[in-house]
Amino acid sequence: MAGGDSPAETKKGSSKTSKNTKDSSKESTLKQKSPAEFFAENKNIAGFDNPGKSLYTTVRELVENALDSSESISELPEVEVTIEEIGKSKFNSMIGLIDRERVDTKLYDDYETDKAREKRLVKEARASEIQAKNLASGKKNKEPGVSKVLKARGEASYYKVTCKDNGKGMPHDDIPNMFGRVLSGTKYGLKQTRGKFGLGAKMALIWSKMSTGLPIEISSSMKSQNYVTFCRLDIDIHRNIPHIHLHEKKANKEKWHGAEIQVVIEGNWTTYRSKILHYMRQMAVITPYAQFLFRFISETPEKNVTVKFTRRTDVMPPIPIETKHHPSSVDLLLIKRLVTDTSKKTLLQFLQNEFVNINKNLAARLIGEMGPDFSPGMAVKSVTSQQMVRIHQLFRQAKFDDPSGDCLSPAGEYNLRLGIIKELHPDMVATHSGSAQVFEGHPFIVEAGVSVGGRDVKQASHILLLFIHGINIFRFANRIPLLFEQGGDVVTRTALKRINWNSYKINQTQDKIGVFVSIVSTKIPFKGTGKEYIGDDISEIATAVKSAIQQCCIQLKSKIVKRLQAREQQERKRSLSRYIPDATGAVYEVLKQMTEEHTKKRKRYKEEETAMLEKVSKLIITKETLKEKLAEHVEQVDYEMALEYATQSGVSEEPRENIYLQQLNPNHSNFIDLQSPTFVFRLIL
């Protein structure tokens, strides 16, 4: 057929068309991901970037959960953390694998070819020859570089992480969902919390599932329970549900309460050892009322580490209180959710009871401003989407009182100062706790401490000056340490760029300066996916941080000036005292000559002078007497000069009073604690 397609070609074309249609339908099929699957694929968001960071984040999550659990029942926390290194053979036996020797060595990633081996040997021989020449000529040899040894990608390091606490414990039936279902928990209300994502140990379980395939083990018991719950489970990533291996009750013979969590994960202790230990130390600084025991158990006993951070006080901060939303902090989606979840009937009751700082009178005024479509008695469930937009617009434009900071739980000046002194032993320390302030409708409190000198605080060197200018910065958000991404943090930028340390008599290059800043809020404005630093773009927080550090510096300046005054006083006294013997000898010789002239009546003296010369002749005034009088005069002059210097410097001598503290009898249970920034006075009733 001219100009037409053959039947075979038509059939072939239609077949091809149907195939393309089938492929496109496959591509256009909608797929869903569970929350667990999302975090498994984007584990870096939760701090599981690599094996080393995953080990650190696992320890951090477990420790913070333990502290929250203990504090929720006002129990002084006792936390034990153990990281046990697991070798390849032991790990294989745990999962039921038998060790197998390599058969085809060329198949492995760390195989070294003959050419590569020859090249390496030539390089090592050349380096040895250069070292021999340098040794012969007296030149200093460089440290020999470590030859790179290829490591197979499959040679991972495994660790068993265990965390035990004396906290609240968990209900028997809730444990599977608390660990095996992502985005389910008890910390999703509006209040100050330590967690960043609400994942807790769930992300550690997901990482364990991805890296080892082993389940997590939980032991838990609540107060007054006569049994201990034991649960072994893992998580179904795709369905976001727990997969329970064992869930049983055991006898609680020791009357223990708390939780013990054990998980086996891939990690890297070598690269993150310092980070984990720094985290534990900084946690001991911000929570001196807690006791921490950290152990690292290696396959080689020489590498074992045991560190105990003892409790220094029994004064705990108040428990954070869940609060309601401030009208200026809500968005349209939140308003819709509050309308859906509220138990109130009318719009007036809804505004009055679901938000802070809206009383009945203000709620009525807001409803009147919304327009004729709104009335105080209208059913809140009947509010339309358009009307919710109007409510949201009015919330953004209206003026409301700032929320109070009563719902927050800062560490407190006493605990912050005590933690700094306990762990760093500084020469001087000053602390300051600011009043509650607000950003975007969320209250926040900034506490700061500045120390000079101490243990484990580095002095500025050439290298340190390039990075932190001799200042050691310790950052805390909702009472947890922040160790990563320090450069962009508001605390770092404020300490380096906005504080003139010289004006406070602090030498930035010579003194060992420690800057401690703790920020607590119902919403910490973290930056970045990892939530490891607070941005410098919120003026309210930046101003509060600067003010808190400056208040500490003002306190330190007073102490430093007094110390300089005492040092100068000692120098003046030392200088004057150096000339007392010579001055005494010269004056006494003159007095002796005058006495001889008076005795021989060669010269007449006044009555007062004559009386003094008679004392010299009778040895009432001797060389030693003059020395004592001169020493007393030096003391008096030195005191007057120091007082004048202190007055000019604006430092007054404060009255001092002896304080006698009665020994605390452990049998006394009735007492009242009166807290101040520097001490706690306990009144025994």
CSV table of C-alpha atoms in Angstrom, one decimal, residues 213-466:
chain,number,residue,atom,x,y,z
A,213,GLY,CA,20.9,-5.5,62.6
A,214,LEU,CA,20.8,-6.2,66.4
A,215,PRO,CA,17.8,-5.2,68.5
A,216,ILE,CA,17.8,-2.8,71.5
A,217,GLU,CA,17.4,-4.1,75.0
A,218,ILE,CA,15.5,-2.1,77.7
A,219,SER,CA,15.1,-2.8,81.4
A,220,SER,CA,12.7,-0.5,83.3
A,221,SER,CA,10.9,-0.3,86.6
A,222,MET,CA,8.8,2.5,88.1
A,223,LYS,CA,8.7,3.5,91.7
A,224,SER,CA,6.8,1.1,94.0
A,225,GLN,CA,6.7,-1.6,91.2
A,226,ASN,CA,7.5,-5.1,92.3
A,227,TYR,CA,8.7,-6.1,88.8
A,228,VAL,CA,11.2,-5.1,86.2
A,229,THR,CA,10.1,-4.9,82.6
A,230,PHE,CA,12.6,-6.4,80.1
A,231,CYS,CA,12.0,-5.7,76.4
A,232,ARG,CA,14.0,-6.7,73.4
A,233,LEU,CA,12.9,-5.1,70.1
A,234,ASP,CA,13.8,-3.5,66.8
A,235,ILE,CA,11.9,-1.3,64.4
A,236,ASP,CA,10.1,-2.0,61.1
A,237,ILE,CA,11.6,0.9,59.2
A,238,HIS,CA,9.0,0.8,56.4
A,239,ARG,CA,5.9,0.5,58.6
A,240,ASN,CA,7.2,2.6,61.5
A,241,ILE,CA,6.1,0.0,64.1
A,242,PRO,CA,8.0,-1.9,66.8
A,243,HIS,CA,9.0,-5.5,66.1
A,244,ILE,CA,9.0,-7.1,69.6
A,245,HIS,CA,11.4,-10.1,70.2
A,246,LEU,CA,10.7,-10.4,73.9
A,247,HIS,CA,8.6,-8.5,76.4
A,248,GLU,CA,8.3,-9.9,79.9
A,249,LYS,CA,8.2,-9.0,83.6
A,250,LYS,CA,10.9,-10.1,86.1
A,251,ALA,CA,11.0,-9.8,89.9
A,252,ASN,CA,12.3,-6.6,91.3
A,253,LYS,CA,14.1,-7.9,94.3
A,254,GLU,CA,16.4,-4.8,94.7
A,255,LYS,CA,13.5,-2.4,94.6
A,256,TRP,CA,15.2,-0.5,91.8
A,257,HIS,CA,13.6,2.1,89.7
A,258,GLY,CA,14.8,3.7,86.5
A,259,ALA,CA,15.8,2.4,83.1
A,260,GLU,CA,18.8,0.6,81.6
A,261,ILE,CA,19.1,0.8,77.8
A,262,GLN,CA,21.6,-1.3,75.8
A,263,VAL,CA,22.3,-1.0,72.0
A,264,VAL,CA,25.0,-2.3,69.7
A,265,ILE,CA,26.0,0.1,67.0
A,266,GLU,CA,28.8,0.7,64.5
A,267,GLY,CA,31.0,3.6,65.7
A,268,ASN,CA,34.5,5.1,65.9
A,269,TRP,CA,35.8,5.7,69.4
A,270,THR,CA,39.3,6.8,68.2
A,271,THR,CA,38.1,10.0,66.4
A,272,TYR,CA,35.3,11.0,68.8
A,273,ARG,CA,36.9,10.0,72.1
A,274,SER,CA,37.7,13.7,73.0
A,275,LYS,CA,34.2,14.8,72.0
A,276,ILE,CA,32.5,12.3,74.1
A,277,LEU,CA,34.7,13.0,77.2
A,278,HIS,CA,34.2,16.8,76.6
A,279,TYR,CA,30.5,16.3,76.5
A,280,MET,CA,30.5,14.4,79.8
A,281,ARG,CA,32.6,17.1,81.4
A,282,GLN,CA,30.5,19.9,80.2
A,283,MET,CA,27.3,18.1,81.2
A,284,ALA,CA,28.9,17.8,84.7
A,285,VAL,CA,29.4,21.6,84.7
A,286,ILE,CA,25.8,22.5,83.9
A,287,THR,CA,24.3,19.7,86.1
A,288,PRO,CA,26.5,19.7,89.3
A,289,TYR,CA,23.6,18.0,91.2
A,290,ALA,CA,24.0,14.9,89.0
A,291,GLN,CA,26.5,12.1,89.4
A,292,PHE,CA,28.0,10.5,86.2
A,293,LEU,CA,30.1,7.4,85.9
A,294,PHE,CA,31.6,6.9,82.4
A,295,ARG,CA,33.5,3.8,81.4
A,296,PHE,CA,35.1,2.7,78.1
A,297,ILE,CA,36.0,-1.0,78.0
A,298,SER,CA,38.5,-1.9,75.3
A,299,GLU,CA,39.7,-5.2,74.0
A,300,THR,CA,43.1,-4.1,75.2
A,301,PRO,CA,42.9,-3.3,78.9
A,302,GLU,CA,45.6,-0.5,78.6
A,303,LYS,CA,43.1,1.6,76.6
A,304,ASN,CA,40.3,1.4,79.2
A,305,VAL,CA,38.9,4.7,80.5
A,306,THR,CA,37.0,5.3,83.7
A,307,VAL,CA,35.9,8.8,84.7
A,308,LYS,CA,33.6,9.7,87.6
A,309,PHE,CA,32.0,13.1,87.9
A,310,THR,CA,30.8,13.3,91.5
A,311,ARG,CA,27.8,15.3,92.7
A,312,ARG,CA,28.6,18.6,94.3
A,313,THR,CA,25.2,19.8,95.5
A,314,ASP,CA,21.7,18.6,96.1
A,315,VAL,CA,20.0,21.8,94.8
A,316,MET,CA,18.1,21.0,91.7
A,317,PRO,CA,16.5,23.5,89.3
A,318,PRO,CA,12.7,23.4,89.2
A,319,ILE,CA,11.0,21.1,86.7
A,320,PRO,CA,10.0,22.9,83.4
A,321,ILE,CA,6.3,23.5,83.2
A,322,GLU,CA,4.3,23.0,80.0
A,323,THR,CA,2.8,26.3,78.9
A,324,LYS,CA,0.3,27.5,76.4
A,325,HIS,CA,1.1,29.3,73.2
A,326,HIS,CA,1.5,33.1,73.0
A,327,PRO,CA,-0.7,34.7,70.4
A,328,SER,CA,2.2,36.3,68.6
A,329,SER,CA,4.0,33.0,68.2
A,330,VAL,CA,1.3,30.9,66.5
A,331,ASP,CA,0.9,30.3,62.7
A,332,LEU,CA,-2.2,29.5,60.7
A,333,LEU,CA,-1.6,25.8,60.9
A,334,LEU,CA,-1.3,25.8,64.7
A,335,ILE,CA,-4.5,27.8,65.0
A,336,LYS,CA,-6.3,25.2,63.0
A,337,ARG,CA,-4.9,22.4,65.1
A,338,LEU,CA,-5.9,24.1,68.4
A,339,VAL,CA,-9.4,24.7,67.1
A,340,THR,CA,-9.6,21.0,66.2
A,341,ASP,CA,-8.2,19.7,69.5
A,342,THR,CA,-9.9,22.2,71.9
A,343,SER,CA,-12.5,21.0,74.4
A,344,LYS,CA,-14.0,24.6,74.7
A,345,LYS,CA,-17.4,25.3,73.3
A,346,THR,CA,-17.4,29.0,72.4
A,347,LEU,CA,-14.8,31.3,70.7
A,348,LEU,CA,-14.5,33.4,73.9
A,349,GLN,CA,-13.6,30.4,76.0
A,350,PHE,CA,-11.2,29.2,73.3
A,351,LEU,CA,-9.2,32.5,73.2
A,352,GLN,CA,-9.3,32.8,77.0
A,353,ASN,CA,-8.1,29.2,77.8
A,354,GLU,CA,-5.9,28.1,74.8
A,355,PHE,CA,-3.5,31.1,74.9
A,356,VAL,CA,-1.4,32.9,77.5
A,357,ASN,CA,-2.0,36.6,78.3
A,358,ILE,CA,-5.5,36.7,77.0
A,359,ASN,CA,-8.1,37.3,79.8
A,360,LYS,CA,-11.8,37.4,79.4
A,361,ASN,CA,-11.9,41.2,78.8
A,362,LEU,CA,-9.1,41.1,76.1
A,363,ALA,CA,-10.7,38.1,74.4
A,364,ALA,CA,-14.0,40.0,74.1
A,365,ARG,CA,-12.2,43.0,72.6
A,366,LEU,CA,-10.4,40.8,70.1
A,367,ILE,CA,-13.6,39.2,69.0
A,368,GLY,CA,-15.2,42.7,68.6
A,369,GLU,CA,-12.2,43.7,66.4
A,370,MET,CA,-12.6,40.6,64.2
A,371,GLY,CA,-15.8,41.9,62.6
A,372,PRO,CA,-19.5,41.2,62.5
A,373,ASP,CA,-19.1,37.6,61.5
A,374,PHE,CA,-17.6,36.8,64.9
A,375,SER,CA,-19.4,36.8,68.3
A,376,PRO,CA,-18.2,35.7,71.8
A,377,GLY,CA,-20.8,32.9,72.0
A,378,MET,CA,-20.3,31.4,68.5
A,379,ALA,CA,-19.2,27.7,68.4
A,380,VAL,CA,-15.5,27.5,68.0
A,381,LYS,CA,-15.9,24.4,65.9
A,382,SER,CA,-17.9,26.4,63.4
A,383,VAL,CA,-15.0,28.8,62.6
A,384,THR,CA,-14.2,28.6,58.9
A,385,SER,CA,-10.8,28.6,57.3
A,386,GLN,CA,-11.3,32.2,56.2
A,387,GLN,CA,-12.2,33.2,59.7
A,388,MET,CA,-9.1,31.5,61.0
A,389,VAL,CA,-7.0,33.6,58.7
A,390,ARG,CA,-8.6,36.7,60.2
A,391,ILE,CA,-7.8,35.5,63.7
A,392,HIS,CA,-4.2,34.9,62.6
A,393,GLN,CA,-3.9,38.4,61.1
A,394,LEU,CA,-5.2,40.0,64.2
A,395,PHE,CA,-2.8,38.0,66.4
A,396,ARG,CA,0.1,39.3,64.4
A,397,GLN,CA,-1.0,42.9,64.5
A,398,ALA,CA,-2.4,43.2,68.1
A,399,LYS,CA,-0.3,44.1,71.1
A,400,PHE,CA,0.0,41.5,73.9
A,401,ASP,CA,1.9,41.4,77.1
A,402,ASP,CA,5.1,39.4,76.9
A,403,PRO,CA,5.0,35.8,78.3
A,404,SER,CA,6.6,35.3,81.7
A,405,GLY,CA,9.6,33.0,82.2
A,406,ASP,CA,7.9,31.0,85.0
A,407,CYS,CA,7.6,28.0,82.7
A,408,LEU,CA,11.4,27.9,82.2
A,409,SER,CA,14.0,26.0,84.3
A,410,PRO,CA,17.5,27.6,84.1
A,411,ALA,CA,20.4,26.0,85.8
A,412,GLY,CA,20.7,28.9,88.2
A,413,GLU,CA,23.7,31.0,89.1
A,414,TYR,CA,24.5,28.8,92.1
A,415,ASN,CA,24.6,25.6,90.0
A,416,LEU,CA,26.5,27.3,87.2
A,417,ARG,CA,29.1,28.7,89.4
A,418,LEU,CA,29.4,25.5,91.4
A,419,GLY,CA,29.8,23.5,88.2
A,420,ILE,CA,32.6,25.7,86.8
A,421,ILE,CA,34.5,25.6,90.1
A,422,LYS,CA,34.0,21.9,90.5
A,423,GLU,CA,35.3,20.9,87.1
A,424,LEU,CA,37.8,23.7,86.1
A,425,HIS,CA,39.1,25.1,89.4
A,426,PRO,CA,39.5,28.7,88.1
A,427,ASP,CA,41.4,31.4,89.9
A,428,MET,CA,38.4,33.7,89.6
A,429,VAL,CA,34.8,33.2,88.4
A,430,ALA,CA,31.8,35.5,88.0
A,431,THR,CA,28.2,34.5,87.1
A,432,HIS,CA,25.1,36.3,86.0
A,433,SER,CA,21.5,35.3,85.4
A,434,GLY,CA,19.4,37.6,83.3
A,435,SER,CA,15.7,38.2,83.5
A,436,ALA,CA,13.3,36.5,81.2
A,437,GLN,CA,13.1,38.1,77.7
A,438,VAL,CA,11.1,37.3,74.6
A,439,PHE,CA,11.6,36.6,70.9
A,440,GLU,CA,8.8,35.8,68.5
A,441,GLY,CA,6.5,35.2,71.5
A,442,HIS,CA,8.8,32.7,73.2
A,443,PRO,CA,10.4,33.4,76.6
A,444,PHE,CA,14.1,32.8,77.1
A,445,ILE,CA,16.6,33.3,79.9
A,446,VAL,CA,20.4,33.8,79.4
A,447,GLU,CA,22.8,32.8,82.1
A,448,ALA,CA,26.5,33.4,81.8
A,449,GLY,CA,29.8,32.8,83.6
A,450,VAL,CA,33.3,34.0,83.0
A,451,SER,CA,36.3,32.4,84.6
A,452,VAL,CA,40.0,33.3,84.6
A,453,GLY,CA,42.7,30.6,85.0
A,454,GLY,CA,41.9,27.1,86.0
A,455,ARG,CA,42.4,23.5,85.0
A,456,ASP,CA,41.8,22.2,81.4
A,457,VAL,CA,41.4,25.8,80.2
A,458,LYS,CA,43.8,26.6,77.4
A,459,GLN,CA,46.0,29.7,77.3
A,460,ALA,CA,46.2,31.6,74.1
A,461,SER,CA,48.9,30.4,71.7
A,462,HIS,CA,49.7,31.4,68.1
A,463,ILE,CA,47.4,28.6,66.8
A,464,LEU,CA,44.6,29.3,69.2
A,465,LEU,CA,44.7,33.0,68.4
A,466,LEU,CA,43.8,32.2,64.9
